């Protein structure tokens, strides 16, 4: 059964995947690609949720499968004065704020995050650019953190705001990397705020001090340098309105693999 389902999804994704090989560079000039992906997206999302079950796990691997060097992509260092100051103090003062549609706002220090029961998972990262890497991630599962904050009934999405500015704009309104998941994906057992890669403190190029891992999703969903988490009812009023930095450039919001 599982094999049939996988092959079915693979077939459906193959056509989308071929189109996505040029990715992590803006696709906006290729509007036909974007609209084609949009149609595949809805179908794929429904299929995954119907057949893979809400909390089906992404495959996990063993130590021998770990890539000797985990490839880094996107921002490799946020290069702001603020980030440099945090790095100089080994991120001792870094905090993750949890707010928006919650009963209780939280402000978590790295020490508090590390004190929570951790989860370690060896998974394969798939970037739409057409490369994959297997690595071992350790971090705090997001579900208990969200539970502690207490999502209000209207909360549907979880926004992740990052510390890296993405280029400049004439208005002076510099967009920062950001991403979002729905509550189902955010509370999935393999969704963690990771602070270790392969048993080592998370390196700067991989999102130090803490980055999102949502293992059923594509690489661009895995926000690095996470500083703020916000629960919202919808994201149409946030930045470009599509739920993430790459989504605003035309990638699909649902990055299921
Ligand atoms: N803050 C931030 N998060 C990000 C990115 C980025 O540029 N900035 N790039 C995304 C993309 S496209 C990928 S493939 C992964 C790369 O993670 P890695 O550098 O640890 O391999 O991070 C994702 N998260
Ligand atoms: Mo990516």
mmCIF file of C-alpha atoms and ligand atoms in Angstrom:
data_model
loop_
_atom_site.group_PDB
_atom_site.id
_atom_site.type_symbol
_atom_site.label_atom_id
_atom_site.label_comp_id
_atom_site.label_asym_id
_atom_site.label_seq_id
_atom_site.Cartn_x
_atom_site.Cartn_y
_atom_site.Cartn_z
ATOM 1 C CA UNK A 1 0.000 0.000 0.000
ATOM 2 C CA UNK A 2 2.672 2.463 1.061
ATOM 3 C CA UNK A 3 4.635 1.742 -2.107
ATOM 4 C CA UNK A 4 1.624 2.274 -4.339
ATOM 5 C CA UNK A 5 0.896 5.551 -2.669
ATOM 6 C CA UNK A 6 4.515 6.656 -2.937
ATOM 7 C CA UNK A 7 4.670 5.796 -6.631
ATOM 8 C CA UNK A 8 1.416 7.589 -7.244
ATOM 9 C CA UNK A 9 2.681 10.716 -5.523
ATOM 10 C CA UNK A 10 6.060 10.365 -7.225
ATOM 11 C CA UNK A 11 4.401 10.260 -10.626
ATOM 12 C CA UNK A 12 2.348 13.296 -9.833
ATOM 13 C CA UNK A 13 5.345 15.150 -8.516
ATOM 14 C CA UNK A 14 7.736 14.142 -11.291
ATOM 15 C CA UNK A 15 6.265 16.620 -13.738
ATOM 16 C CA UNK A 16 6.301 19.368 -11.141
ATOM 17 C CA UNK A 17 9.805 18.395 -10.052
ATOM 18 C CA UNK A 18 11.218 18.667 -13.556
ATOM 19 C CA UNK A 19 9.873 22.185 -13.801
ATOM 20 C CA UNK A 20 11.292 23.108 -10.432
ATOM 21 C CA UNK A 21 14.902 22.192 -11.157
ATOM 22 C CA UNK A 22 15.923 25.743 -11.943
ATOM 23 C CA UNK A 23 14.709 26.966 -8.583
ATOM 24 C CA UNK A 24 15.998 29.047 -5.658
ATOM 25 C CA UNK A 25 16.345 31.746 -8.304
ATOM 26 C CA UNK A 26 13.274 33.862 -8.996
ATOM 27 C CA UNK A 27 10.783 32.124 -11.242
ATOM 28 C CA UNK A 28 8.576 35.139 -11.644
ATOM 29 C CA UNK A 29 9.382 35.606 -15.333
ATOM 30 C CA UNK A 30 8.133 32.089 -15.976
ATOM 31 C CA UNK A 31 4.504 32.619 -15.050
ATOM 32 C CA UNK A 32 3.350 29.470 -16.834
ATOM 33 C CA UNK A 33 5.505 27.410 -14.491
ATOM 34 C CA UNK A 34 3.947 29.117 -11.513
ATOM 35 C CA UNK A 35 0.382 28.495 -12.603
ATOM 36 C CA UNK A 36 1.153 24.876 -13.534
ATOM 37 C CA UNK A 37 2.647 24.321 -10.095
ATOM 38 C CA UNK A 38 -0.377 25.942 -8.499
ATOM 39 C CA UNK A 39 -2.660 23.315 -9.996
ATOM 40 C CA UNK A 40 -0.392 20.443 -9.006
ATOM 41 C CA UNK A 41 -0.111 21.925 -5.524
ATOM 42 C CA UNK A 42 -3.778 21.619 -4.626
ATOM 43 C CA UNK A 43 -3.971 18.080 -5.909
ATOM 44 C CA UNK A 44 -0.762 16.991 -4.183
ATOM 45 C CA UNK A 45 -1.724 18.525 -0.883
ATOM 46 C CA UNK A 46 -5.077 16.760 -0.907
ATOM 47 C CA UNK A 47 -3.478 13.463 -1.905
ATOM 48 C CA UNK A 48 -0.814 13.639 0.774
ATOM 49 C CA UNK A 49 -3.337 14.404 3.480
ATOM 50 C CA UNK A 50 -5.866 11.840 2.332
ATOM 51 C CA UNK A 51 -3.498 8.961 1.813
ATOM 52 C CA UNK A 52 -0.417 9.680 3.885
ATOM 53 C CA UNK A 53 -2.433 10.539 6.995
ATOM 54 C CA UNK A 54 -2.174 13.724 8.966
ATOM 55 C CA UNK A 55 0.847 12.764 10.990
ATOM 56 C CA UNK A 56 2.609 10.261 8.727
ATOM 57 C CA UNK A 57 6.353 10.569 9.262
ATOM 58 C CA UNK A 58 8.894 11.565 6.657
ATOM 59 C CA UNK A 59 11.467 8.764 6.161
ATOM 60 C CA UNK A 60 14.277 8.683 8.710
ATOM 61 C CA UNK A 61 17.728 7.344 7.909
ATOM 62 C CA UNK A 62 20.656 5.897 9.833
ATOM 63 C CA UNK A 63 24.006 7.395 10.818
ATOM 64 C CA UNK A 64 25.765 5.789 7.851
ATOM 65 C CA UNK A 65 23.536 7.735 5.453
ATOM 66 C CA UNK A 66 24.592 11.146 6.775
ATOM 67 C CA UNK A 67 26.296 13.310 4.131
ATOM 68 C CA UNK A 68 29.926 14.126 5.049
ATOM 69 C CA UNK A 69 29.234 17.775 4.265
ATOM 70 C CA UNK A 70 25.735 19.194 4.475
ATOM 71 C CA UNK A 71 25.287 21.655 1.646
ATOM 72 C CA UNK A 72 24.297 25.194 2.662
ATOM 73 C CA UNK A 73 22.022 27.370 0.568
ATOM 74 C CA UNK A 74 20.343 30.776 0.538
ATOM 75 C CA UNK A 75 21.638 33.142 3.184
ATOM 76 C CA UNK A 76 24.933 31.877 4.596
ATOM 77 C CA UNK A 77 25.282 34.744 7.086
ATOM 78 C CA UNK A 78 22.674 37.456 7.769
ATOM 79 C CA UNK A 79 25.525 40.040 7.926
ATOM 80 C CA UNK A 80 23.672 42.615 10.009
ATOM 81 C CA UNK A 81 25.264 44.405 12.983
ATOM 82 C CA UNK A 82 22.584 42.940 15.213
ATOM 83 C CA UNK A 83 23.291 39.389 14.090
ATOM 84 C CA UNK A 84 27.065 39.893 14.390
ATOM 85 C CA UNK A 85 26.584 41.094 17.982
ATOM 86 C CA UNK A 86 24.567 37.969 18.807
ATOM 87 C CA UNK A 87 27.169 35.731 17.158
ATOM 88 C CA UNK A 88 29.973 37.416 19.141
ATOM 89 C CA UNK A 89 28.177 36.353 22.347
ATOM 90 C CA UNK A 90 27.579 32.812 21.085
ATOM 91 C CA UNK A 91 23.894 33.732 20.773
ATOM 92 C CA UNK A 92 23.526 33.783 24.587
ATOM 93 C CA UNK A 93 20.921 36.587 24.328
ATOM 94 C CA UNK A 94 19.038 35.211 21.303
ATOM 95 C CA UNK A 95 15.336 34.779 22.000
ATOM 96 C CA UNK A 96 12.416 33.355 20.121
ATOM 97 C CA UNK A 97 9.261 35.374 20.625
ATOM 98 C CA UNK A 98 5.967 33.527 20.228
ATOM 99 C CA UNK A 99 2.954 35.771 19.744
ATOM 100 C CA UNK A 100 -0.031 36.648 17.617
ATOM 101 C CA UNK A 101 -3.234 34.656 18.162
ATOM 102 C CA UNK A 102 -2.152 32.964 21.398
ATOM 103 C CA UNK A 103 -3.451 32.990 24.958
ATOM 104 C CA UNK A 104 0.051 33.543 26.369
ATOM 105 C CA UNK A 105 2.977 35.192 24.622
ATOM 106 C CA UNK A 106 6.276 33.407 25.137
ATOM 107 C CA UNK A 107 9.852 34.614 24.958
ATOM 108 C CA UNK A 108 12.199 31.627 24.886
ATOM 109 C CA UNK A 109 15.921 31.858 25.472
ATOM 110 C CA UNK A 110 18.239 29.370 23.806
ATOM 111 C CA UNK A 111 18.866 27.867 27.249
ATOM 112 C CA UNK A 112 15.133 27.311 27.711
ATOM 113 C CA UNK A 113 14.858 25.781 24.253
ATOM 114 C CA UNK A 114 17.755 23.403 25.001
ATOM 115 C CA UNK A 115 16.178 22.435 28.342
ATOM 116 C CA UNK A 116 13.058 21.080 26.615
ATOM 117 C CA UNK A 117 12.882 17.365 25.777
ATOM 118 C CA UNK A 118 14.735 17.230 22.441
ATOM 119 C CA UNK A 119 14.063 15.225 19.319
ATOM 120 C CA UNK A 120 16.802 13.980 16.998
ATOM 121 C CA UNK A 121 15.995 12.922 13.431
ATOM 122 C CA UNK A 122 18.090 11.881 10.445
ATOM 123 C CA UNK A 123 16.239 13.119 7.394
ATOM 124 C CA UNK A 124 16.699 14.089 3.786
ATOM 125 C CA UNK A 125 16.550 17.749 2.874
ATOM 126 C CA UNK A 126 15.200 18.376 -0.628
ATOM 127 C CA UNK A 127 15.849 21.749 -2.217
ATOM 128 C CA UNK A 128 13.797 22.681 -5.275
ATOM 129 C CA UNK A 129 17.099 23.616 -6.904
ATOM 130 C CA UNK A 130 17.484 19.879 -7.437
ATOM 131 C CA UNK A 131 19.789 18.706 -4.665
ATOM 132 C CA UNK A 132 19.267 16.659 -1.505
ATOM 133 C CA UNK A 133 21.312 16.085 1.628
ATOM 134 C CA UNK A 134 20.867 13.747 4.583
ATOM 135 C CA UNK A 135 21.649 15.202 7.986
ATOM 136 C CA UNK A 136 20.926 14.632 11.661
ATOM 137 C CA UNK A 137 18.954 17.404 13.321
ATOM 138 C CA UNK A 138 18.359 17.932 17.024
ATOM 139 C CA UNK A 139 15.974 20.465 18.461
ATOM 140 C CA UNK A 140 12.861 21.230 20.453
ATOM 141 C CA UNK A 141 9.589 19.942 18.978
ATOM 142 C CA UNK A 142 7.348 22.871 18.092
ATOM 143 C CA UNK A 143 4.033 21.262 19.169
ATOM 144 C CA UNK A 144 4.590 21.555 22.947
ATOM 145 C CA UNK A 145 5.791 25.139 22.503
ATOM 146 C CA UNK A 146 2.634 26.047 20.611
ATOM 147 C CA UNK A 147 0.579 24.197 23.211
ATOM 148 C CA UNK A 148 2.236 26.239 25.968
ATOM 149 C CA UNK A 149 1.362 29.453 24.136
ATOM 150 C CA UNK A 150 -2.217 28.240 23.630
ATOM 151 C CA UNK A 151 -3.405 28.944 20.078
ATOM 152 C CA UNK A 152 -6.680 30.889 19.973
ATOM 153 C CA UNK A 153 -9.488 29.181 18.017
ATOM 154 C CA UNK A 154 -9.006 31.540 15.034
ATOM 155 C CA UNK A 155 -5.284 30.649 14.660
ATOM 156 C CA UNK A 156 -4.651 28.713 11.428
ATOM 157 C CA UNK A 157 -1.073 29.440 10.358
ATOM 158 C CA UNK A 158 2.275 29.756 12.079
ATOM 159 C CA UNK A 159 4.608 32.419 10.703
ATOM 160 C CA UNK A 160 8.389 32.219 11.165
ATOM 161 C CA UNK A 161 10.344 35.467 10.898
ATOM 162 C CA UNK A 162 14.092 35.333 10.299
ATOM 163 C CA UNK A 163 17.052 37.614 10.952
ATOM 164 C CA UNK A 164 18.378 37.796 7.386
ATOM 165 C CA UNK A 165 17.440 40.760 5.189
ATOM 166 C CA UNK A 166 16.834 39.776 1.573
ATOM 167 C CA UNK A 167 18.294 42.458 -0.681
ATOM 168 C CA UNK A 168 17.077 46.033 -0.730
ATOM 169 C CA UNK A 169 14.146 47.945 -2.141
ATOM 170 C CA UNK A 170 13.688 51.579 -3.199
ATOM 171 C CA UNK A 171 11.115 52.182 -0.467
ATOM 172 C CA UNK A 172 13.783 51.229 2.058
ATOM 173 C CA UNK A 173 11.425 48.487 3.167
ATOM 174 C CA UNK A 174 13.856 45.561 3.219
ATOM 175 C CA UNK A 175 12.117 42.192 3.221
ATOM 176 C CA UNK A 176 13.388 39.638 5.690
ATOM 177 C CA UNK A 177 13.196 35.916 5.011
ATOM 178 C CA UNK A 178 10.011 34.476 6.441
ATOM 179 C CA UNK A 179 7.971 31.322 6.104
ATOM 180 C CA UNK A 180 4.739 29.754 7.308
ATOM 181 C CA UNK A 181 3.160 26.393 8.040
ATOM 182 C CA UNK A 182 -0.421 25.520 8.846
ATOM 183 C CA UNK A 183 -1.131 24.241 12.358
ATOM 184 C CA UNK A 184 -1.260 20.638 11.181
ATOM 185 C CA UNK A 185 2.288 20.780 9.765
ATOM 186 C CA UNK A 186 3.520 22.950 12.645
ATOM 187 C CA UNK A 187 2.416 20.367 15.220
ATOM 188 C CA UNK A 188 3.760 17.388 13.253
ATOM 189 C CA UNK A 189 6.152 15.343 15.438
ATOM 190 C CA UNK A 190 9.067 15.942 13.035
ATOM 191 C CA UNK A 191 8.615 19.714 13.112
ATOM 192 C CA UNK A 192 11.341 21.019 15.407
ATOM 193 C CA UNK A 193 13.264 24.178 16.213
ATOM 194 C CA UNK A 194 16.710 22.739 15.520
ATOM 195 C CA UNK A 195 19.838 23.969 17.276
ATOM 196 C CA UNK A 196 22.185 21.110 16.303
ATOM 197 C CA UNK A 197 23.300 19.565 13.022
ATOM 198 C CA UNK A 198 25.095 16.210 13.132
ATOM 199 C CA UNK A 199 25.596 16.508 16.888
ATOM 200 C CA UNK A 200 27.327 19.901 16.660
ATOM 201 C CA UNK A 201 26.086 23.376 17.512
ATOM 202 C CA UNK A 202 24.198 24.667 14.448
ATOM 203 C CA UNK A 203 26.688 26.499 12.185
ATOM 204 C CA UNK A 204 25.972 30.047 10.996
ATOM 205 C CA UNK A 205 25.505 28.970 7.380
ATOM 206 C CA UNK A 206 22.781 26.529 8.466
ATOM 207 C CA UNK A 207 20.818 29.076 10.505
ATOM 208 C CA UNK A 208 22.483 29.570 13.894
ATOM 209 C CA UNK A 209 21.389 29.587 16.564
ATOM 210 C CA UNK A 210 18.050 28.023 15.615
ATOM 211 C CA UNK A 211 16.208 27.013 12.455
ATOM 212 C CA UNK A 212 12.996 25.282 11.568
ATOM 213 C CA UNK A 213 12.944 21.670 10.360
ATOM 214 C CA UNK A 214 9.593 20.488 8.978
ATOM 215 C CA UNK A 215 10.594 17.210 7.429
ATOM 216 C CA UNK A 216 7.648 16.659 5.102
ATOM 217 C CA UNK A 217 8.350 19.967 3.396
ATOM 218 C CA UNK A 218 10.738 21.309 0.778
ATOM 219 C CA UNK A 219 13.934 23.119 1.717
ATOM 220 C CA UNK A 220 12.663 26.652 1.390
ATOM 221 C CA UNK A 221 10.100 26.066 4.158
ATOM 222 C CA UNK A 222 12.914 25.393 6.674
ATOM 223 C CA UNK A 223 13.444 28.933 7.926
ATOM 224 C CA UNK A 224 16.937 29.629 9.289
ATOM 225 C CA UNK A 225 17.840 32.311 11.922
ATOM 226 C CA UNK A 226 14.331 32.172 13.460
ATOM 227 C CA UNK A 227 13.604 35.075 15.809
ATOM 228 C CA UNK A 228 9.865 35.380 15.980
ATOM 229 C CA UNK A 229 6.898 33.070 15.636
ATOM 230 C CA UNK A 230 3.431 34.469 15.091
ATOM 231 C CA UNK A 231 0.105 32.650 14.941
ATOM 232 C CA UNK A 232 -2.291 34.191 12.456
ATOM 233 C CA UNK A 233 -5.657 33.510 10.876
ATOM 234 C CA UNK A 234 -4.383 34.301 7.369
ATOM 235 C CA UNK A 235 -1.246 35.782 5.833
ATOM 236 C CA UNK A 236 -2.674 37.791 2.939
ATOM 237 C CA UNK A 237 -1.737 41.015 4.770
ATOM 238 C CA UNK A 238 1.865 39.937 5.533
ATOM 239 C CA UNK A 239 4.617 41.071 3.140
ATOM 240 C CA UNK A 240 3.725 39.835 -0.385
ATOM 241 C CA UNK A 241 0.717 37.970 1.012
ATOM 242 C CA UNK A 242 1.769 34.488 -0.141
ATOM 243 C CA UNK A 243 3.067 33.135 3.167
ATOM 244 C CA UNK A 244 6.828 33.165 2.614
ATOM 245 C CA UNK A 245 9.749 34.877 0.966
ATOM 246 C CA UNK A 246 9.961 32.407 -1.942
ATOM 247 C CA UNK A 247 6.188 32.051 -2.136
ATOM 248 C CA UNK A 248 6.044 35.817 -2.719
ATOM 249 C CA UNK A 249 8.356 35.190 -5.718
ATOM 250 C CA UNK A 250 6.022 32.515 -7.074
ATOM 251 C CA UNK A 251 6.803 29.230 -5.324
ATOM 252 C CA UNK A 252 3.862 27.208 -4.092
ATOM 253 C CA UNK A 253 2.870 27.719 -0.464
ATOM 254 C CA UNK A 254 2.428 24.001 0.168
ATOM 255 C CA UNK A 255 5.950 22.584 -0.158
ATOM 256 C CA UNK A 256 5.096 18.951 0.585
ATOM 257 C CA UNK A 257 7.514 16.278 -0.630
HETATM 258 N N1 LIG B 1 16.398 32.594 6.827
HETATM 259 C C1 LIG B 1 16.553 31.835 5.712
HETATM 260 N N2 LIG B 1 16.082 30.576 5.723
HETATM 261 C C2 LIG B 1 16.234 29.790 4.629
HETATM 262 C C3 LIG B 1 16.840 30.271 3.438
HETATM 263 C C4 LIG B 1 17.348 31.601 3.461
HETATM 264 O O1 LIG B 1 17.912 32.118 2.474
HETATM 265 N N3 LIG B 1 17.174 32.358 4.615
HETATM 266 N N4 LIG B 1 16.944 29.437 2.329
HETATM 267 C C5 LIG B 1 16.047 28.265 2.263
HETATM 268 C C6 LIG B 1 16.421 27.262 1.246
HETATM 269 S S1 LIG B 1 15.957 27.554 -0.374
HETATM 270 C C7 LIG B 1 17.006 26.066 1.585
HETATM 271 S S2 LIG B 1 17.282 24.837 0.453
HETATM 272 C C8 LIG B 1 17.446 25.831 2.978
HETATM 273 C C9 LIG B 1 18.934 25.566 3.011
HETATM 274 O O2 LIG B 1 19.309 25.195 4.300
HETATM 275 P P1 LIG B 1 20.832 24.868 4.549
HETATM 276 O O3 LIG B 1 21.625 26.125 4.225
HETATM 277 O O4 LIG B 1 20.954 24.465 5.965
HETATM 278 O O5 LIG B 1 21.188 23.770 3.589
HETATM 279 O O6 LIG B 1 17.167 26.894 3.856
HETATM 280 C C10 LIG B 1 15.955 27.577 3.621
HETATM 281 N N5 LIG B 1 15.752 28.517 4.697
HETATM 282 MO MO1 LIG B 2 16.103 25.532 -1.357
#
